[in-house]
GROMACS .gro file of C-alpha atoms in nm:
model
  334
    1MET     CA    1  -2.886  -0.054  -1.759
    2ALA     CA    2  -2.690  -0.016  -1.438
    3ALA     CA    3  -2.323  -0.103  -1.428
    4VAL     CA    4  -2.200  -0.407  -1.238
    5LEU     CA    5  -1.897  -0.382  -1.012
    6GLU     CA    6  -1.676  -0.668  -0.901
    7LEU     CA    7  -1.466  -0.643  -0.587
    8VAL     CA    8  -1.162  -0.864  -0.529
    9ALA     CA    9  -0.981  -0.853  -0.195
   10GLY     CA   10  -0.685  -1.038  -0.045
   11SER     CA   11  -0.622  -1.117   0.320
   12TYR     CA   12  -0.365  -1.217   0.580
   13GLU     CA   13  -0.549  -1.550   0.601
   14GLN     CA   14  -0.429  -1.635   0.244
   15ILE     CA   15  -0.786  -1.615   0.111
   16THR     CA   16  -0.896  -1.418  -0.195
   17PHE     CA   17  -1.257  -1.294  -0.187
   18GLY     CA   18  -1.470  -1.202  -0.488
   19TYR     CA   19  -1.799  -1.010  -0.476
   20GLN     CA   20  -2.045  -0.883  -0.735
   21VAL     CA   21  -2.218  -0.551  -0.672
   22LYS     CA   22  -2.525  -0.434  -0.861
   23THR     CA   23  -2.559  -0.059  -0.871
   24ASP     CA   24  -2.929  -0.023  -0.953
   25GLU     CA   25  -3.041  -0.037  -0.589
   26LYS     CA   26  -3.055   0.248  -0.339
   27GLU     CA   27  -2.843   0.048  -0.095
   28TRP     CA   28  -2.582  -0.151  -0.281
   29THR     CA   29  -2.538  -0.511  -0.174
   30ALA     CA   30  -2.236  -0.729  -0.246
   31LYS     CA   31  -2.311  -1.087  -0.345
   32ALA     CA   32  -2.037  -1.345  -0.284
   33GLU     CA   33  -1.898  -1.481  -0.612
   34PHE     CA   34  -1.607  -1.687  -0.485
   35THR     CA   35  -1.349  -1.746  -0.216
   36HIS     CA   36  -1.022  -1.909  -0.309
   37HIS     CA   37  -0.725  -2.036  -0.109
   38ALA     CA   38  -0.456  -2.056  -0.378
   39HIS     CA   39  -0.165  -1.907  -0.181
   40THR     CA   40   0.038  -2.053   0.104
   41ALA     CA   41   0.109  -1.713   0.263
   42SER     CA   42  -0.077  -1.385   0.302
   43VAL     CA   43  -0.202  -1.212  -0.013
   44SER     CA   44   0.000  -0.894  -0.067
   45ALA     CA   45  -0.125  -0.752  -0.399
   46VAL     CA   46  -0.420  -0.779  -0.636
   47ALA     CA   47  -0.507  -0.629  -0.975
   48ALA     CA   48  -0.800  -0.664  -1.215
   49SER     CA   49  -0.856  -0.613  -1.588
   50GLU     CA   50  -1.157  -0.674  -1.811
   51ARG     CA   51  -1.083  -1.046  -1.828
   52PHE     CA   52  -0.830  -1.139  -1.561
   53VAL     CA   53  -0.771  -1.102  -1.190
   54VAL     CA   54  -0.422  -1.159  -1.051
   55THR     CA   55  -0.308  -1.196  -0.691
   56GLY     CA   56   0.043  -1.182  -0.549
   57SER     CA   57   0.161  -1.321  -0.219
   58LYS     CA   58   0.443  -1.357   0.028
   59ASP     CA   59   0.471  -1.713  -0.108
   60GLU     CA   60   0.647  -1.549  -0.410
   61THR     CA   61   0.383  -1.655  -0.666
   62ILE     CA   62   0.130  -1.472  -0.882
   63GLN     CA   63  -0.200  -1.651  -0.932
   64VAL     CA   64  -0.401  -1.577  -1.249
   65TYR     CA   65  -0.780  -1.613  -1.270
   66ASN     CA   66  -0.994  -1.597  -1.582
   67MET     CA   67  -1.300  -1.406  -1.461
   68LYS     CA   68  -1.505  -1.467  -1.775
   69LYS     CA   69  -1.479  -1.846  -1.740
   70ARG     CA   70  -1.443  -1.836  -1.361
   71ILE     CA   71  -1.143  -2.069  -1.355
   72GLU     CA   72  -0.789  -2.054  -1.222
   73HIS     CA   73  -0.564  -1.988  -1.521
   74GLY     CA   74  -0.227  -2.074  -1.367
   75ALA     CA   75   0.062  -1.943  -1.159
   76LEU     CA   76   0.352  -1.718  -1.258
   77LEU     CA   77   0.672  -1.824  -1.084
   78HIS     CA   78   0.940  -1.576  -1.189
   79HIS     CA   79   0.990  -1.374  -0.870
   80ASP     CA   80   1.214  -1.479  -0.583
   81GLY     CA   81   1.056  -1.275  -0.304
   82THR     CA   82   0.725  -1.131  -0.184
   83ILE     CA   83   0.510  -0.984  -0.462
   84THR     CA   84   0.474  -0.619  -0.365
   85CYS     CA   85   0.274  -0.470  -0.654
   86LEU     CA   86   0.066  -0.571  -0.957
   87GLU     CA   87  -0.074  -0.345  -1.228
   88PHE     CA   88  -0.238  -0.411  -1.563
   89TYR     CA   89  -0.139  -0.196  -1.861
   90GLY     CA   90  -0.461  -0.197  -2.061
   91THR     CA   91  -0.557  -0.553  -2.149
   92SER     CA   92  -0.230  -0.657  -2.313
   93HIS     CA   93   0.029  -0.650  -2.035
   94LEU     CA   94   0.075  -0.705  -1.662
   95LEU     CA   95   0.350  -0.544  -1.457
   96SER     CA   96   0.469  -0.713  -1.139
   97GLY     CA   97   0.718  -0.602  -0.877
   98GLY     CA   98   0.874  -0.795  -0.592
   99GLU     CA   99   1.110  -0.772  -0.298
  100ASP     CA  100   1.370  -0.941  -0.519
  101GLY     CA  101   1.410  -0.606  -0.692
  102LEU     CA  102   1.265  -0.723  -1.023
  103LEU     CA  103   1.006  -0.553  -1.239
  104CYS     CA  104   0.853  -0.808  -1.477
  105VAL     CA  105   0.649  -0.733  -1.789
  106TRP     CA  106   0.406  -1.013  -1.880
  107SER     CA  107   0.205  -1.067  -2.194
  108THR     CA  108  -0.155  -1.152  -2.107
  109LYS     CA  109  -0.196  -1.341  -2.433
  110LYS     CA  110   0.035  -1.633  -2.350
  111TRP     CA  111   0.144  -1.522  -2.000
  112GLU     CA  112   0.508  -1.506  -2.102
  113CYS     CA  113   0.761  -1.290  -1.917
  114LEU     CA  114   0.862  -1.050  -2.194
  115LYS     CA  115   1.109  -0.852  -1.990
  116SER     CA  116   1.264  -0.875  -1.646
  117ILE     CA  117   1.436  -0.558  -1.529
  118LYS     CA  118   1.649  -0.514  -1.221
  119ALA     CA  119   1.536  -0.232  -0.994
  120HIS     CA  120   1.575   0.045  -0.936
  121LYS     CA  121   1.545   0.248  -1.257
  122THR     CA  122   1.268   0.405  -1.465
  123TRP     CA  123   1.218   0.241  -1.800
  124ASN     CA  124   1.099   0.285  -2.154
  125LEU     CA  125   0.881  -0.027  -2.177
  126ILE     CA  126   0.900  -0.039  -2.557
  127ASN     CA  127   1.258  -0.164  -2.542
  128GLY     CA  128   1.303  -0.212  -2.168
  129ARG     CA  129   1.574   0.053  -2.139
  130SER     CA  130   1.610   0.331  -1.884
  131ALA     CA  131   1.414   0.640  -1.990
  132PHE     CA  132   1.436   0.874  -1.689
  133ILE     CA  133   1.596   0.883  -1.344
  134LYS     CA  134   1.493   1.108  -1.056
  135ASN     CA  135   1.683   1.112  -0.728
  136ILE     CA  136   1.428   1.166  -0.450
  137LYS     CA  137   1.698   1.131  -0.180
  138GLN     CA  138   1.477   0.918   0.044
  139ASN     CA  139   1.322   0.574   0.036
  140ALA     CA  140   0.968   0.582  -0.103
  141HIS     CA  141   0.716   0.302  -0.056
  142ILE     CA  142   0.444   0.420  -0.297
  143VAL     CA  143   0.454   0.588  -0.639
  144ARG     CA  144   0.134   0.667  -0.832
  145TRP     CA  145   0.074   0.839  -1.165
  146SER     CA  146  -0.225   1.061  -1.239
  147PRO     CA  147  -0.472   0.933  -1.503
  148ASP     CA  148  -0.346   1.186  -1.760
  149GLY     CA  149   0.017   1.105  -1.686
  150ASP     CA  150   0.124   1.466  -1.630
  151ARG     CA  151   0.175   1.426  -1.255
  152TYR     CA  152   0.291   1.164  -1.011
  153VAL     CA  153   0.304   1.137  -0.635
  154VAL     CA  154   0.575   0.982  -0.421
  155VAL     CA  155   0.485   0.864  -0.071
  156MET     CA  156   0.744   0.848   0.207
  157ASN     CA  157   0.605   0.740   0.543
  158ASP     CA  158   0.343   1.008   0.624
  159LYS     CA  159   0.425   1.256   0.344
  160VAL     CA  160   0.306   1.286  -0.016
  161ASN     CA  161   0.533   1.472  -0.257
  162ILE     CA  162   0.359   1.592  -0.573
  163TYR     CA  163   0.565   1.607  -0.893
  164VAL     CA  164   0.496   1.757  -1.234
  165LEU     CA  165   0.635   1.541  -1.513
  166GLU     CA  166   0.735   1.830  -1.740
  167THR     CA  167   0.985   1.972  -1.491
  168ALA     CA  168   1.030   1.667  -1.262
  169THR     CA  169   1.012   1.901  -0.965
  170VAL     CA  170   0.810   1.890  -0.644
  171THR     CA  171   0.518   2.131  -0.671
  172GLY     CA  172   0.380   2.061  -0.326
  173THR     CA  173   0.384   1.837  -0.021
  174VAL     CA  174   0.105   1.729   0.214
  175ALA     CA  175   0.150   1.547   0.545
  176ASN     CA  176  -0.084   1.281   0.680
  177PRO     CA  177  -0.127   1.236   1.057
  178LYS     CA  178  -0.028   0.868   1.027
  179ARG     CA  179   0.191   0.655   0.802
  180ILE     CA  180   0.028   0.623   0.459
  181ALA     CA  181  -0.078   0.275   0.348
  182SER     CA  182  -0.251   0.342   0.015
  183VAL     CA  183  -0.325   0.621  -0.235
  184ASN     CA  184  -0.550   0.635  -0.541
  185PHE     CA  185  -0.626   0.905  -0.799
  186LEU     CA  186  -1.002   0.964  -0.832
  187ASN     CA  187  -0.936   1.193  -1.128
  188ASN     CA  188  -0.641   1.399  -1.247
  189SER     CA  189  -0.655   1.639  -0.952
  190ILE     CA  190  -0.807   1.455  -0.653
  191LEU     CA  191  -0.602   1.194  -0.464
  192ALA     CA  192  -0.753   0.965  -0.199
  193VAL     CA  193  -0.511   0.887   0.086
  194ALA     CA  194  -0.550   0.612   0.347
  195GLY     CA  195  -0.316   0.572   0.642
  196ASP     CA  196  -0.272   0.384   0.966
  197ASP     CA  197  -0.598   0.519   1.107
  198GLU     CA  198  -0.969   0.495   1.030
  199THR     CA  199  -0.985   0.810   0.811
  200VAL     CA  200  -0.963   0.860   0.435
  201ARG     CA  201  -0.844   1.205   0.325
  202LEU     CA  202  -0.882   1.368  -0.016
  203CYS     CA  203  -0.604   1.590  -0.149
  204ASP     CA  204  -0.619   1.843  -0.433
  205VAL     CA  205  -0.280   1.779  -0.596
  206GLU     CA  206  -0.299   2.100  -0.802
  207LYS     CA  207  -0.329   2.311  -0.485
  208ALA     CA  208  -0.137   2.065  -0.263
  209LYS     CA  209  -0.390   2.079   0.019
  210TRP     CA  210  -0.645   1.859   0.193
  211VAL     CA  211  -1.001   1.931   0.079
  212CYS     CA  212  -1.210   1.662   0.252
  213ASP     CA  213  -1.185   1.375   0.500
  214PHE     CA  214  -1.420   1.112   0.641
  215LYS     CA  215  -1.416   0.824   0.887
  216ALA     CA  216  -1.427   0.510   0.673
  217HIS     CA  217  -1.374   0.225   0.924
  218GLU     CA  218  -1.344   0.143   1.291
  219THR     CA  219  -0.978   0.044   1.253
  220ARG     CA  220  -0.700   0.143   1.014
  221VAL     CA  221  -0.772   0.153   0.641
  222LYS     CA  222  -0.539  -0.082   0.455
  223THR     CA  223  -0.621   0.000   0.095
  224VAL     CA  224  -0.833   0.225  -0.126
  225ASP     CA  225  -0.943   0.192  -0.491
  226SER     CA  226  -1.197   0.369  -0.707
  227VAL     CA  227  -1.405   0.354  -1.025
  228ASN     CA  228  -1.615   0.617  -1.202
  229VAL     CA  229  -1.987   0.548  -1.237
  230ASP     CA  230  -2.209   0.797  -1.422
  231ASP     CA  231  -2.133   1.145  -1.284
  232TYR     CA  232  -1.965   1.042  -0.959
  233SER     CA  233  -1.676   0.840  -0.826
  234VAL     CA  234  -1.713   0.523  -0.620
  235VAL     CA  235  -1.436   0.498  -0.362
  236VAL     CA  236  -1.389   0.148  -0.221
  237THR     CA  237  -1.202   0.097   0.106
  238ALA     CA  238  -1.088  -0.214   0.291
  239SER     CA  239  -0.974  -0.246   0.650
  240ASN     CA  240  -0.834  -0.474   0.916
  241ASP     CA  241  -1.186  -0.479   1.059
  242GLY     CA  242  -1.286  -0.711   0.772
  243PHE     CA  243  -1.521  -0.469   0.599
  244ILE     CA  244  -1.518  -0.355   0.238
  245LYS     CA  245  -1.711  -0.030   0.202
  246MET     CA  246  -1.829   0.162  -0.106
  247TRP     CA  247  -1.858   0.541  -0.094
  248LYS     CA  248  -2.020   0.786  -0.337
  249ILE     CA  249  -1.828   1.109  -0.404
  250HIS     CA  250  -1.933   1.383  -0.645
  251LEU     CA  251  -1.613   1.534  -0.782
  252LYS     CA  252  -1.711   1.898  -0.798
  253GLU     CA  253  -1.531   2.217  -0.705
  254GLU     CA  254  -1.643   2.209  -0.343
  255LEU     CA  255  -1.611   1.850  -0.224
  256GLU     CA  256  -1.859   1.724   0.031
  257PRO     CA  257  -1.820   1.420   0.261
  258PRO     CA  258  -1.919   1.102   0.074
  259THR     CA  259  -2.227   0.891   0.135
  260LEU     CA  260  -2.203   0.520   0.213
  261LEU     CA  261  -2.349   0.311  -0.070
  262GLY     CA  262  -2.300  -0.032   0.084
  263GLU     CA  263  -2.063  -0.264   0.269
  264VAL     CA  264  -1.975  -0.629   0.314
  265ASN     CA  265  -1.807  -0.806   0.604
  266THR     CA  266  -1.548  -1.064   0.496
  267SER     CA  267  -1.457  -1.157   0.856
  268ALA     CA  268  -1.091  -1.151   0.749
  269ARG     CA  269  -0.796  -0.915   0.795
  270LEU     CA  270  -0.787  -0.752   0.454
  271THR     CA  271  -0.460  -0.650   0.292
  272CYS     CA  272  -0.533  -0.543  -0.067
  273LEU     CA  273  -0.822  -0.463  -0.298
  274ALA     CA  274  -0.911  -0.416  -0.665
  275VAL     CA  275  -1.232  -0.298  -0.830
  276ARG     CA  276  -1.337  -0.374  -1.185
  277ARG     CA  277  -1.642  -0.261  -1.378
  278THR     CA  278  -1.828  -0.488  -1.617
  279SER     CA  279  -2.125  -0.414  -1.840
  280PRO     CA  280  -2.457  -0.592  -1.774
  281MET     CA  281  -2.417  -0.775  -2.109
  282GLN     CA  282  -2.074  -0.907  -2.009
  283GLN     CA  283  -2.216  -1.014  -1.674
  284GLU     CA  284  -2.499  -1.210  -1.836
  285ILE     CA  285  -2.249  -1.402  -2.050
  286THR     CA  286  -2.030  -1.466  -1.746
  287GLU     CA  287  -2.319  -1.594  -1.537
  288GLU     CA  288  -2.409  -1.846  -1.808
  289GLU     CA  289  -2.052  -1.979  -1.810
  290ALA     CA  290  -1.995  -1.966  -1.435
  291PRO     CA  291  -2.104  -2.228  -1.180
  292GLN     CA  292  -2.455  -2.152  -1.055
  293ALA     CA  293  -2.411  -2.070  -0.688
  294THR     CA  294  -2.528  -1.808  -0.444
  295THR     CA  295  -2.267  -1.832  -0.170
  296SER     CA  296  -1.890  -1.850  -0.144
  297GLU     CA  297  -1.912  -2.193   0.012
  298GLU     CA  298  -2.096  -2.331  -0.293
  299LEU     CA  299  -1.855  -2.174  -0.541
  300LEU     CA  300  -1.537  -2.296  -0.372
  301PRO     CA  301  -1.573  -2.667  -0.464
  302GLU     CA  302  -1.630  -2.568  -0.828
  303LEU     CA  303  -1.312  -2.363  -0.831
  304LEU     CA  304  -1.109  -2.636  -0.667
  305ARG     CA  305  -1.221  -2.891  -0.927
  306THR     CA  306  -1.063  -2.691  -1.210
  307LYS     CA  307  -0.729  -2.819  -1.328
  308ARG     CA  308  -0.445  -2.615  -1.190
  309VAL     CA  309  -0.176  -2.525  -1.442
  310ARG     CA  310   0.156  -2.390  -1.327
  311ILE     CA  311   0.329  -2.174  -1.581
  312ALA     CA  312   0.700  -2.242  -1.573
  313THR     CA  313   0.933  -1.947  -1.540
  314GLU     CA  314   1.174  -1.875  -1.819
  315VAL     CA  315   1.537  -1.767  -1.785
  316VAL     CA  316   1.580  -1.397  -1.859
  317VAL     CA  317   1.926  -1.247  -1.891
  318LEU     CA  318   1.949  -0.911  -1.718
  319GLU     CA  319   2.162  -0.652  -1.892
  320ASP     CA  320   2.337  -0.369  -1.712
  321GLU     CA  321   2.231  -0.071  -1.925
  322SER     CA  322   2.499   0.151  -1.766
  323LYS     CA  323   2.782  -0.045  -1.932
  324PRO     CA  324   2.846  -0.048  -2.307
  325LYS     CA  325   2.807  -0.382  -2.476
  326LYS     CA  326   3.123  -0.552  -2.591
  327LYS     CA  327   3.147  -0.624  -2.959
  328LYS     CA  328   3.201  -0.986  -3.046
  329LYS     CA  329   3.523  -1.066  -3.235
  330LYS     CA  330   3.480  -1.233  -3.566
  331ASN     CA  331   3.648  -1.569  -3.614
  332SER     CA  332   3.903  -1.523  -3.891
  333GLY     CA  333   3.969  -1.893  -3.911
  334LYS     CA  334   4.336  -1.861  -3.816
   0.00000   0.00000   0.00000
């Protein structure tokens, strides 16, 4: 049976859009699952796991949605600034970053903030302590790890520096014609790069050179994500023009320009995007639990009727790891 993809996109208009895509047709069509207006400012980040979708905003909150039950799960209120990035670690943890300089580690079981770490360091997430520091000598706005974890890329304006973890040295640099807005690893060697123009470029990080490019939208591409289906990669792009587009790329030695699988017009200025893959069996269970609707307008009242739970933030004491801890004096009773 064909896989089912779900697209979740955020916008300047504070709306989060959800679409379901069935991949067993020649031309893929995206069916509206929901639209939701949970934020009071533009949506700045989105991430998806097998069960949950989370969105972050300039309103300083993280909204959590249970995609199996199709209900709003609550809001995480720990950050004091715009939410700049969200990333799931497997199904057990969520990482969130904000303009307040905090990196928060959340448990997805009870949605508790397990650790709150002051930026900017690199950490061992087992105990929340600094594990490695690399001085890149410039301000970077994007860092991405390869799927195997042996490489990472650091983006500074229009340049991508490629690092090898073993030596922590730059093995190559590629320059984009415009400032880079989003990058995504399609596999361990191919990186998709989107900038402030209508083109998506593919970089071979092992050779540090561009290997393919294609015009994806009529205006600048804001974000790019991907998922592997069968023997090819599906690259999903979103733009200020309101379109979400799905592209088919065969990751072989000689890359060819991708073919367009399908698109959907949200009529909104899109800011962020996440793609998740569900099995047909999971989708059948979800459809039985979810409100029966065929359009976003029909689903919205159902979502708004669910009880909204706000998850209170907890106080987390930040420790300066660079200073030794003082030993407490024992009370001798004198």
